[in-house]
Tab-separated table of C-alpha atoms in Angstrom:
chain	number	residue	atom	x	y	z
X	5	MET	CA	20.655	20.826	35.188
X	6	PHE	CA	18.590	21.163	31.794
X	7	PHE	CA	21.313	23.020	30.030
X	8	GLU	CA	24.187	20.559	30.877
X	9	TYR	CA	22.460	18.055	28.549
X	10	LEU	CA	21.652	20.302	25.710
X	11	PRO	CA	25.003	19.956	23.716
X	12	LEU	CA	24.250	16.025	23.746
X	13	MET	CA	20.998	16.503	22.395
X	14	SER	CA	22.147	18.937	19.713
X	15	THR	CA	24.759	16.191	18.692
X	16	ALA	CA	21.968	13.707	18.505
X	17	THR	CA	19.839	16.015	16.453
X	18	LEU	CA	22.699	16.244	13.991
X	19	MET	CA	22.879	12.366	14.042
X	20	THR	CA	19.184	12.038	13.314
X	21	LEU	CA	19.447	14.388	10.557
X	22	GLY	CA	22.490	12.724	9.033
X	23	LEU	CA	20.939	9.421	9.176
X	24	ALA	CA	17.889	10.662	7.556
X	25	VAL	CA	19.680	12.465	4.912
X	26	CYS	CA	22.084	9.402	4.088
X	27	SER	CA	19.040	7.130	4.081
X	28	LEU	CA	17.380	9.521	1.806
X	29	ILE	CA	20.073	9.704	-0.864
X	30	ALA	CA	20.800	5.883	-0.653
X	31	GLY	CA	16.774	5.334	-0.823
X	32	LEU	CA	16.300	7.387	-3.879
X	33	VAL	CA	19.051	5.629	-5.822
X	34	LEU	CA	17.582	2.257	-4.702
X	35	ALA	CA	14.135	3.591	-5.602
X	36	ILE	CA	15.248	4.193	-9.110
X	37	PHE	CA	16.826	0.991	-9.270
X	38	PHE	CA	13.747	-1.028	-8.185
X	39	VAL	CA	11.490	0.999	-10.757
X	40	VAL	CA	14.252	0.061	-13.575
X	41	LEU	CA	13.748	-3.564	-12.434
X	42	GLU	CA	9.986	-3.336	-12.103
X	43	THR	CA	9.527	-1.974	-15.602
X	44	ASN	CA	11.929	-4.363	-17.234
X	45	LYS	CA	11.158	-6.052	-20.391
X	46	PHE	CA	11.729	-9.434	-18.797
X	47	VAL	CA	8.894	-10.903	-16.690
X	48	CYS	CA	11.259	-13.075	-14.833
X	49	VAL	CA	12.915	-9.894	-13.462
X	50	ARG	CA	9.663	-7.742	-13.113
X	51	LYS	CA	7.580	-10.085	-11.174
X	52	PRO	CA	10.126	-11.095	-8.360
X	53	THR	CA	10.902	-7.395	-7.837
X	54	ALA	CA	7.214	-6.469	-7.590
X	55	ILE	CA	6.719	-9.262	-5.116
X	56	PHE	CA	9.725	-8.421	-3.247
X	57	VAL	CA	8.700	-4.626	-2.875
X	58	THR	CA	5.099	-5.536	-2.073
X	59	LEU	CA	6.386	-8.154	0.840
X	60	LEU	CA	8.575	-5.191	2.183
X	61	ARG	CA	5.612	-2.960	2.460
X	62	GLY	CA	3.771	-5.496	4.670
X	63	LEU	CA	6.691	-5.976	7.331
X	64	PRO	CA	6.859	-3.586	10.241
X	65	GLU	CA	9.825	-1.356	9.857
X	66	ILE	CA	11.275	-2.337	13.455
X	67	LEU	CA	11.481	-5.899	12.078
X	68	VAL	CA	13.596	-4.809	9.018
X	69	VAL	CA	15.786	-2.745	11.144
X	70	LEU	CA	16.432	-5.600	13.394
X	71	LEU	CA	16.656	-8.074	10.810
X	72	ILE	CA	19.255	-6.228	9.000
X	73	TYR	CA	21.508	-5.396	11.911
X	74	PHE	CA	21.376	-8.792	13.490
X	75	GLY	CA	20.934	-10.830	10.369
X	76	SER	CA	23.965	-9.166	8.551
X	77	THR	CA	26.342	-10.284	11.227
X	78	GLU	CA	25.067	-13.925	11.257
X	79	LEU	CA	25.039	-13.961	7.382
X	80	VAL	CA	28.802	-13.040	7.154
X	81	GLU	CA	29.538	-15.466	9.975
X	82	LYS	CA	27.808	-18.347	8.125
X	83	LEU	CA	29.361	-17.420	4.687
X	84	THR	CA	32.990	-16.799	5.712
X	85	GLY	CA	33.165	-18.085	9.185
X	86	GLU	CA	34.485	-14.705	10.369
X	87	TYR	CA	32.595	-12.568	13.129
X	88	ILE	CA	32.314	-9.145	11.850
X	89	GLU	CA	30.189	-6.614	13.512
X	90	PHE	CA	28.732	-3.872	11.180
X	91	SER	CA	28.465	-0.471	12.370
X	92	PRO	CA	24.794	0.309	13.637
X	93	PHE	CA	24.706	3.617	11.697
X	94	LEU	CA	25.367	1.840	8.292
X	95	CYS	CA	22.913	-1.064	9.111
X	96	GLY	CA	20.385	1.659	10.058
X	97	VAL	CA	20.815	3.694	6.940
X	98	ILE	CA	20.656	0.361	4.777
X	99	ALA	CA	17.599	-0.582	6.489
X	100	LEU	CA	15.864	3.022	6.279
X	101	ALA	CA	16.739	3.190	2.649
X	102	ILE	CA	15.174	-0.204	1.673
X	103	ILE	CA	12.008	0.797	3.577
X	104	PHE	CA	11.889	4.275	1.906
X	105	ALA	CA	12.619	2.746	-1.554
X	106	ALA	CA	9.976	0.135	-1.232
X	107	TYR	CA	7.519	3.157	-0.808
X	108	ALA	CA	9.266	5.546	-3.275
X	109	SER	CA	9.514	3.442	-5.908
X	110	GLN	CA	5.603	3.090	-6.128
X	111	THR	CA	5.448	6.847	-6.393
X	112	LEU	CA	8.248	7.028	-8.889
X	113	ARG	CA	6.684	4.491	-11.086
X	114	GLY	CA	3.424	6.262	-11.066
X	115	ALA	CA	5.090	9.487	-11.831
X	116	ILE	CA	6.907	7.867	-14.738
X	117	GLN	CA	3.768	6.408	-16.155
X	118	ALA	CA	2.298	9.792	-15.865
X	119	ILE	CA	4.673	11.080	-18.575
X	120	PRO	CA	3.213	10.882	-22.120
X	121	LEU	CA	4.658	7.994	-24.257
X	122	GLY	CA	5.220	10.464	-26.902
X	123	GLN	CA	8.177	11.653	-24.983
X	124	TRP	CA	9.772	8.321	-25.392
X	125	GLU	CA	8.782	8.060	-28.837
X	126	SER	CA	10.299	11.517	-29.726
X	127	GLY	CA	13.425	10.421	-27.984
X	128	ALA	CA	13.497	7.273	-30.166
X	129	ALA	CA	12.990	9.448	-33.201
X	130	LEU	CA	15.830	11.612	-32.411
X	131	GLY	CA	18.115	8.488	-32.413
X	132	LEU	CA	18.553	8.711	-28.604
X	133	SER	CA	19.035	5.322	-26.700
X	134	ARG	CA	16.485	4.211	-23.944
X	135	GLY	CA	18.905	4.928	-21.199
X	136	TYR	CA	19.870	8.444	-22.535
X	137	THR	CA	16.241	9.329	-23.058
X	138	PHE	CA	15.133	8.245	-19.577
X	139	VAL	CA	18.191	9.862	-17.680
X	140	ASN	CA	17.912	13.190	-19.758
X	141	ILE	CA	14.360	13.543	-20.945
X	142	ILE	CA	12.062	11.642	-18.481
X	143	LEU	CA	13.813	11.799	-15.360
X	144	PRO	CA	13.759	15.669	-15.182
X	145	GLN	CA	9.996	15.614	-15.831
X	146	VAL	CA	9.309	12.794	-13.151
X	147	TRP	CA	10.014	15.015	-10.196
X	148	ARG	CA	7.357	17.305	-10.723
X	149	HIS	CA	4.733	14.497	-10.291
X	150	ALA	CA	6.718	12.595	-7.786
X	151	LEU	CA	7.375	15.400	-5.301
X	152	PRO	CA	4.308	15.528	-3.411
X	153	GLY	CA	4.500	11.606	-2.697
X	154	LEU	CA	8.158	11.848	-2.060
X	155	SER	CA	7.994	14.598	0.353
X	156	ASN	CA	5.485	12.690	2.536
X	157	GLN	CA	7.877	9.789	2.264
X	158	TRP	CA	10.602	11.717	3.620
X	159	LEU	CA	8.473	12.699	6.680
X	160	VAL	CA	7.783	9.236	7.349
X	161	LEU	CA	11.579	8.467	6.938
X	162	LEU	CA	12.272	11.114	9.481
X	163	LYS	CA	10.051	9.529	12.003
X	164	ASP	CA	11.348	6.139	11.319
X	165	THR	CA	14.976	7.199	11.909
X	166	ALA	CA	13.708	6.903	15.782
X	167	LEU	CA	13.534	3.066	15.265
X	168	VAL	CA	17.301	3.140	14.541
X	169	SER	CA	17.821	4.011	18.185
X	170	LEU	CA	16.987	0.497	19.043
X	171	ILE	CA	20.343	-0.854	17.377
X	172	GLY	CA	22.277	1.747	19.243
X	173	VAL	CA	22.930	4.543	16.923
X	174	ASP	CA	23.015	7.580	19.163
X	175	ASP	CA	20.330	9.570	17.634
X	176	LEU	CA	17.656	11.803	19.222
X	177	MET	CA	15.624	9.089	20.464
X	178	ARG	CA	18.319	6.979	22.090
X	179	GLN	CA	20.046	10.180	23.610
X	180	ALA	CA	16.658	11.306	25.252
X	181	SER	CA	16.472	7.867	26.840
X	182	LEU	CA	20.188	8.057	27.982
X	183	VAL	CA	19.713	11.468	29.490
X	184	ASN	CA	16.472	10.210	31.068
X	185	THR	CA	18.343	7.136	32.767
X	186	ASN	CA	20.643	9.988	34.264
X	187	THR	CA	17.936	12.534	35.429
X	188	HIS	CA	14.788	10.399	35.908
X	189	GLN	CA	12.864	13.022	34.183
X	190	PRO	CA	11.259	10.958	31.443
X	191	PHE	CA	8.510	13.492	30.568
X	192	THR	CA	10.962	16.380	30.233
X	193	TRP	CA	13.274	14.681	27.760
X	194	TYR	CA	11.050	12.616	25.711
X	195	SER	CA	9.000	15.619	25.204
X	196	PHE	CA	11.962	17.643	24.204
X	197	ALA	CA	12.825	15.104	21.826
X	198	ALA	CA	9.507	15.027	20.377
X	199	LEU	CA	9.860	18.806	20.257
X	200	LEU	CA	13.036	18.710	18.005
X	201	TYR	CA	11.379	15.977	15.735
X	202	LEU	CA	8.337	18.324	15.290
X	203	ILE	CA	10.713	21.205	14.243
X	204	ILE	CA	12.611	19.152	11.847
X	205	THR	CA	9.167	18.054	10.277
X	206	LEU	CA	7.854	21.572	10.259
X	207	VAL	CA	10.986	23.177	8.791
X	208	SER	CA	11.280	20.376	6.022
X	209	GLN	CA	7.438	20.728	5.218
X	210	PHE	CA	8.201	24.527	4.683
X	211	PHE	CA	10.912	23.914	2.394
X	212	MET	CA	9.074	21.267	0.490
X	213	ARG	CA	6.230	23.565	-0.036
X	214	LYS	CA	8.695	26.111	-1.643
X	215	LEU	CA	10.366	23.227	-3.646
X	216	GLU	CA	6.990	22.034	-5.029
X	217	MET	CA	6.099	25.696	-5.997
X	218	ARG	CA	9.526	25.833	-7.921
X	219	PHE	CA	8.935	22.754	-9.726
X	220	THR	CA	5.334	23.609	-10.672
X	221	ARG	CA	6.031	27.328	-11.576
X	222	PHE	CA	5.724	26.916	-15.311
X	223	GLU	CA	2.594	24.950	-14.815
X	224	ARG	CA	0.664	27.913	-12.879
X	225	GLY	CA	1.884	30.452	-15.420
X	226	VAL	CA	4.152	33.726	-14.383
X	227	LYS	CA	2.552	36.191	-12.244
C	13	MET	CA	13.810	-25.934	15.509
C	14	PHE	CA	11.627	-24.073	12.933
C	15	ARG	CA	8.557	-25.456	14.716
C	16	GLU	CA	9.710	-24.578	18.081
C	17	TYR	CA	10.474	-20.894	17.250
C	18	PHE	CA	7.222	-20.670	15.259
C	19	MET	CA	5.033	-22.012	18.242
C	20	GLU	CA	7.006	-19.540	20.574
C	21	ILE	CA	6.626	-16.502	18.328
C	22	ALA	CA	2.906	-17.416	17.533
C	23	ARG	CA	1.885	-16.817	21.038
C	24	GLY	CA	2.184	-13.274	20.304
C	25	ILE	CA	-0.426	-13.181	17.601
C	26	PRO	CA	-3.525	-12.920	19.951
C	27	THR	CA	-1.796	-9.762	21.607
C	28	SER	CA	-1.020	-8.245	18.284
C	29	LEU	CA	-4.604	-8.578	16.981
C	30	LEU	CA	-6.148	-7.526	20.262
C	31	LEU	CA	-4.051	-4.326	20.440
C	32	THR	CA	-4.751	-3.542	16.830
C	33	ALA	CA	-8.501	-3.866	17.252
C	34	VAL	CA	-8.771	-2.158	20.514
C	35	ALA	CA	-6.584	0.908	19.383
C	36	LEU	CA	-8.470	1.090	15.768
C	37	ALA	CA	-11.825	1.163	17.753
C	38	VAL	CA	-10.962	3.803	20.049
C	39	ALA	CA	-9.202	5.845	17.362
C	40	PHE	CA	-12.101	5.546	14.904
C	41	VAL	CA	-14.529	6.897	17.504
C	42	LEU	CA	-12.026	9.722	18.433
C	43	ALA	CA	-11.437	10.651	14.748
C	44	LEU	CA	-15.047	10.817	14.039
C	45	PHE	CA	-15.622	13.094	16.875
C	46	LEU	CA	-12.780	15.482	15.953
C	47	THR	CA	-14.022	15.268	12.345
C	48	PHE	CA	-17.274	16.629	13.447
C	49	LEU	CA	-15.820	19.171	15.513
C	50	LEU	CA	-13.227	20.148	12.700
C	51	SER	CA	-16.311	20.360	10.289
C	52	MET	CA	-18.487	22.685	12.518
C	53	GLU	CA	-15.989	25.656	11.564
C	54	ASN	CA	-15.365	27.063	14.837
C	55	LYS	CA	-11.978	28.773	14.787
C	56	PRO	CA	-10.628	28.322	18.409
C	57	VAL	CA	-11.789	24.588	18.408
C	58	LYS	CA	-10.290	24.189	14.949
C	59	ARG	CA	-7.018	25.438	16.140
C	60	VAL	CA	-6.846	23.294	19.206
C	61	ILE	CA	-7.440	19.986	17.020
C	62	ASN	CA	-4.869	21.176	14.428
C	63	ILE	CA	-2.374	21.493	17.358
C	64	PHE	CA	-3.207	17.713	18.386
C	65	LEU	CA	-2.779	16.622	14.756
C	66	THR	CA	0.365	18.215	14.319
C	67	LEU	CA	1.751	16.991	17.567
C	68	PHE	CA	0.973	13.494	16.674
C	69	THR	CA	1.717	13.242	12.791
C	70	GLY	CA	4.808	15.199	13.344
C	71	THR	CA	6.598	13.103	15.818
C	72	PRO	CA	7.777	9.311	15.538
C	73	LEU	CA	5.307	6.814	16.959
C	74	LEU	CA	8.291	5.262	19.287
C	75	VAL	CA	8.647	8.679	21.071
C	76	GLN	CA	4.944	8.737	21.749
C	77	PHE	CA	5.081	5.292	23.259
C	78	PHE	CA	7.978	6.235	25.457
C	79	LEU	CA	6.346	9.552	26.491
C	80	ILE	CA	2.935	7.944	27.350
C	81	TYR	CA	4.603	4.948	29.024
C	82	SER	CA	7.215	6.578	30.990
C	83	GLY	CA	6.517	10.205	30.871
C	84	PRO	CA	3.692	10.467	33.845
C	85	GLY	CA	5.870	8.819	36.176
C	86	GLN	CA	7.853	12.199	36.490
C	87	PHE	CA	5.146	13.714	38.401
C	88	GLN	CA	4.255	12.794	41.844
C	89	TRP	CA	0.673	13.940	41.850
C	90	ILE	CA	-0.078	11.811	38.864
C	91	VAL	CA	1.625	8.844	40.841
C	92	ASN	CA	-0.541	9.409	43.903
C	93	SER	CA	-3.625	10.010	41.795
C	94	ALA	CA	-6.371	7.314	40.982
C	95	LEU	CA	-5.229	7.076	37.370
C	96	TRP	CA	-1.994	5.736	38.236
C	97	PRO	CA	-2.889	1.855	37.908
C	98	LEU	CA	-4.201	2.659	34.396
C	99	LEU	CA	-1.105	4.836	33.388
C	100	SER	CA	1.613	2.465	34.773
C	101	ASN	CA	0.058	-0.509	32.871
C	102	ALA	CA	2.043	-1.203	29.632
C	103	TRP	CA	-0.927	-2.472	27.825
C	104	PHE	CA	-3.139	0.384	28.295
C	105	CYS	CA	-0.336	2.763	27.353
C	106	ALA	CA	0.548	0.803	24.245
C	107	MET	CA	-3.335	0.912	23.415
C	108	PHE	CA	-3.585	4.844	24.234
C	109	ALA	CA	-0.402	5.857	22.052
C	110	LEU	CA	-1.449	3.780	19.164
C	111	ALA	CA	-4.898	5.013	19.294
C	112	LEU	CA	-4.107	8.819	19.574
C	113	ASN	CA	-1.566	8.331	16.635
C	114	SER	CA	-4.109	6.533	14.571
C	115	ALA	CA	-6.890	9.002	15.652
C	116	ALA	CA	-4.866	11.957	14.364
C	117	TYR	CA	-4.058	10.414	10.966
C	118	SER	CA	-7.574	9.220	10.652
C	119	THR	CA	-9.094	12.537	11.356
C	120	GLN	CA	-6.878	14.174	8.585
C	121	LEU	CA	-8.111	11.411	6.191
C	122	PHE	CA	-11.853	11.863	7.408
C	123	HIS	CA	-11.643	15.591	7.082
C	124	GLY	CA	-10.140	15.440	3.729
C	125	ALA	CA	-12.864	13.279	2.566
C	126	VAL	CA	-15.490	15.788	4.072
C	127	LYS	CA	-14.001	18.665	2.275
C	128	ALA	CA	-14.006	16.777	-0.875
C	129	ILE	CA	-17.966	16.527	-0.817
C	130	PRO	CA	-19.203	18.151	-3.985
C	131	LYS	CA	-20.629	21.634	-3.180
C	132	GLY	CA	-24.041	20.587	-4.368
C	133	GLN	CA	-24.586	18.243	-1.721
C	134	TRP	CA	-24.100	20.922	0.894
C	135	GLU	CA	-26.334	23.371	-0.935
C	136	SER	CA	-29.180	20.796	-1.049
C	137	CYS	CA	-28.992	20.247	2.646
C	138	ALA	CA	-29.128	23.958	2.968
C	139	ALA	CA	-31.934	24.097	1.015
C	140	LEU	CA	-33.682	21.515	2.774
C	141	GLY	CA	-33.175	23.964	5.912
C	142	LEU	CA	-30.879	21.599	7.751
C	143	SER	CA	-28.484	22.987	10.330
C	144	ARG	CA	-24.799	22.460	9.858
C	145	LEU	CA	-24.878	19.527	12.543
C	146	GLN	CA	-27.685	17.844	10.715
C	147	THR	CA	-26.109	18.212	7.391
C	148	LEU	CA	-22.894	16.692	8.902
C	149	LYS	CA	-24.818	13.804	10.064
C	150	ILE	CA	-25.946	13.038	6.598
C	151	LEU	CA	-22.875	14.076	4.579
C	152	ILE	CA	-20.129	12.406	7.120
C	153	PRO	CA	-21.227	8.746	6.555
C	154	TYR	CA	-21.065	9.143	2.931
C	155	ALA	CA	-17.564	10.799	3.222
C	156	LEU	CA	-16.415	7.886	5.396
C	157	LYS	CA	-17.451	5.385	2.502
C	158	ARG	CA	-15.212	7.372	0.226
C	159	ALA	CA	-12.551	7.558	2.692
C	160	LEU	CA	-12.412	3.701	3.055
C	161	PRO	CA	-9.476	2.732	0.580
C	162	SER	CA	-7.143	5.042	2.316
C	163	TYR	CA	-8.529	4.071	5.781
C	164	SER	CA	-7.504	0.473	5.002
C	165	ASN	CA	-3.969	1.681	4.541
C	166	GLU	CA	-4.173	3.112	8.230
C	167	ILE	CA	-5.700	-0.266	9.542
C	168	ILE	CA	-2.384	-2.008	8.148
C	169	LEU	CA	-0.221	0.797	9.536
C	170	VAL	CA	-1.677	0.364	13.064
C	171	PHE	CA	-1.095	-3.369	12.908
C	172	LYS	CA	2.558	-2.688	11.803
C	173	GLY	CA	2.499	-0.119	14.413
C	174	THR	CA	1.852	-2.524	17.262
C	175	SER	CA	5.298	-4.094	16.696
C	176	LEU	CA	6.673	-1.023	18.677
C	177	ALA	CA	4.646	-2.115	21.663
C	178	SER	CA	7.422	-4.678	22.189
C	179	THR	CA	9.769	-1.789	23.367
C	180	ILE	CA	7.682	-1.138	26.328
C	181	THR	CA	7.749	-4.724	27.358
C	182	ILE	CA	4.565	-6.065	25.760
C	183	MET	CA	4.796	-9.501	24.498
C	184	ASP	CA	3.408	-9.231	21.097
C	185	ILE	CA	4.578	-11.127	17.996
C	186	MET	CA	7.756	-8.742	17.955
C	187	GLY	CA	8.258	-9.233	21.751
C	188	TYR	CA	8.325	-12.880	21.649
C	189	ALA	CA	10.816	-12.652	18.681
C	190	ARG	CA	13.148	-10.186	20.189
C	191	GLN	CA	12.980	-12.572	23.670
C	192	LEU	CA	13.622	-15.557	21.519
C	193	TYR	CA	16.517	-13.768	19.974
C	194	GLY	CA	18.095	-12.964	23.275
C	195	THR	CA	18.532	-16.460	24.030
C	196	GLU	CA	19.149	-18.167	20.776
C	197	TYR	CA	20.947	-15.654	18.784
C	198	ASP	CA	19.543	-16.846	15.326
C	199	ALA	CA	18.580	-13.477	13.687
C	200	ILE	CA	17.593	-14.584	10.411
C	201	THR	CA	15.503	-17.513	11.324
C	202	ILE	CA	13.624	-15.838	14.226
C	203	TYR	CA	12.957	-12.577	12.660
C	204	GLY	CA	12.250	-14.223	9.419
C	205	ILE	CA	9.429	-16.275	11.049
C	206	ALA	CA	8.230	-13.231	12.647
C	207	GLY	CA	8.158	-11.421	9.370
C	208	VAL	CA	6.099	-14.399	7.646
C	209	ILE	CA	3.672	-14.151	10.433
C	210	TYR	CA	3.267	-10.410	9.880
C	211	LEU	CA	3.041	-10.566	6.106
C	212	VAL	CA	0.381	-13.350	6.321
C	213	ILE	CA	-1.577	-11.228	8.715
C	214	THR	CA	-1.201	-7.928	6.556
C	215	GLY	CA	-2.028	-10.072	3.360
C	216	LEU	CA	-5.284	-11.538	4.734
C	217	MET	CA	-6.261	-7.996	6.127
C	218	THR	CA	-5.611	-6.505	2.746
C	219	LEU	CA	-7.786	-9.059	0.929
C	220	LEU	CA	-10.650	-8.784	3.394
C	221	LEU	CA	-10.514	-4.925	3.288
C	222	ARG	CA	-10.528	-5.160	-0.434
C	223	LYS	CA	-13.633	-7.198	-0.248
C	224	LEU	CA	-15.283	-4.706	2.058
C	225	GLU	CA	-14.420	-1.730	-0.129
C	226	HIS	CA	-15.962	-3.407	-3.003
C	227	LYS	CA	-19.093	-3.821	-1.112
C	228	VAL	CA	-19.206	-0.465	0.349
C	229	LEU	CA	-18.394	1.353	-2.562
C	230	ALA	CA	-20.849	-0.247	-4.759
C	231	PHE	CA	-23.037	2.617	-4.970
C	232	GLU	CA	-20.397	4.421	-6.828
C	233	ARG	CA	-20.212	1.864	-9.541
C	234	LEU	CA	-23.867	2.081	-9.941
C	235	GLU	CA	-23.606	5.571	-10.910
C	236	VAL	CA	-21.012	5.041	-13.464
C	237	GLU	CA	-23.006	2.194	-14.981
C	238	LYS	CA	-26.067	4.424	-15.321
C	239	ALA	CA	-24.093	7.230	-16.985
């Protein structure tokens, strides 16, 4: 009885992981984009971005997910008059990426500011453009400062993926409820789902600790 | 149309706020108690609390909501027991799930603050001949004040977390918004209004908490001024 549903749960676990990884990648790109906009020379770009990011962090995550999923269809219908339904997976990734980026951009901005101004100046002295300096000199050093914050946000993202079950992505949470409607064993299946989430969290915590050690090895000196 | 939507969704505000307040109060007391236990440095007790913390910080809040709301129904002996009226009540379950979740995060916060107390303060308490419990009674209120800025974040998170209660049939701001969407199919307007309501409340809360932090942490600025 229990084992019948295990294949379903393992596919759902992969779905959750895929969702989280896609959102992480999209979210990181978006976060860098937010940072670039927020540190822009022009106030008329800087201010609206800062306000947008702050507003985003004040909204409940579930609202963002629902707004993007149901709102996107409506927006397209209003603009083009056609009814197109976007895939829940895509909408989930977009929503999670935006939420992740709103928080991660703060961490990244702090990390960039932690890098001495002299680095920028030496880049300029070598005749490198601002963009080149940023990508090749500043960014590699940023990870070192940003990693603890980002790894926390990855854990938050992982847990937020459960919300996407509400728009119909067959992730761990939704699969657990589906199996529950078949078997009427809510406790067994929800706690099994919780256990799987816990395992993913603990495993990623382990790897992040390793990664942090690697990134800061030259600060701690060679043993 | 705007007005009607707003009036409908606004009916959920008291539920959301009440849920936040009760869950926070329960979580605060629980977290305080757990911090005391953790700081007493008793190995087995510490291990049990750490398992609780890992469980509740490592799994999604949504899963906790469903587990607490529909989980107990699987066991006939719970259904027959005197606890059932309480456990089958969605409001109680939502409050309980939020409280346990918040207690886990707050305990981590408070315990971190206790560990960050300068060593000299522990030593001066020891020099006065105070026991571990007496020392904690003096030092924990001090640590709590220091933890307030991070605790403000936790308060906002709990308020945002109440929106998940709509998944277990509670009619809070999100609950009314989802119900309205079910009949009107106007996602952008309806969820937009709900979003604005959430933003206004989180904004007000942030402002108030910042005032409170300023007041409570006044003693720290005094030290800086003197130095």
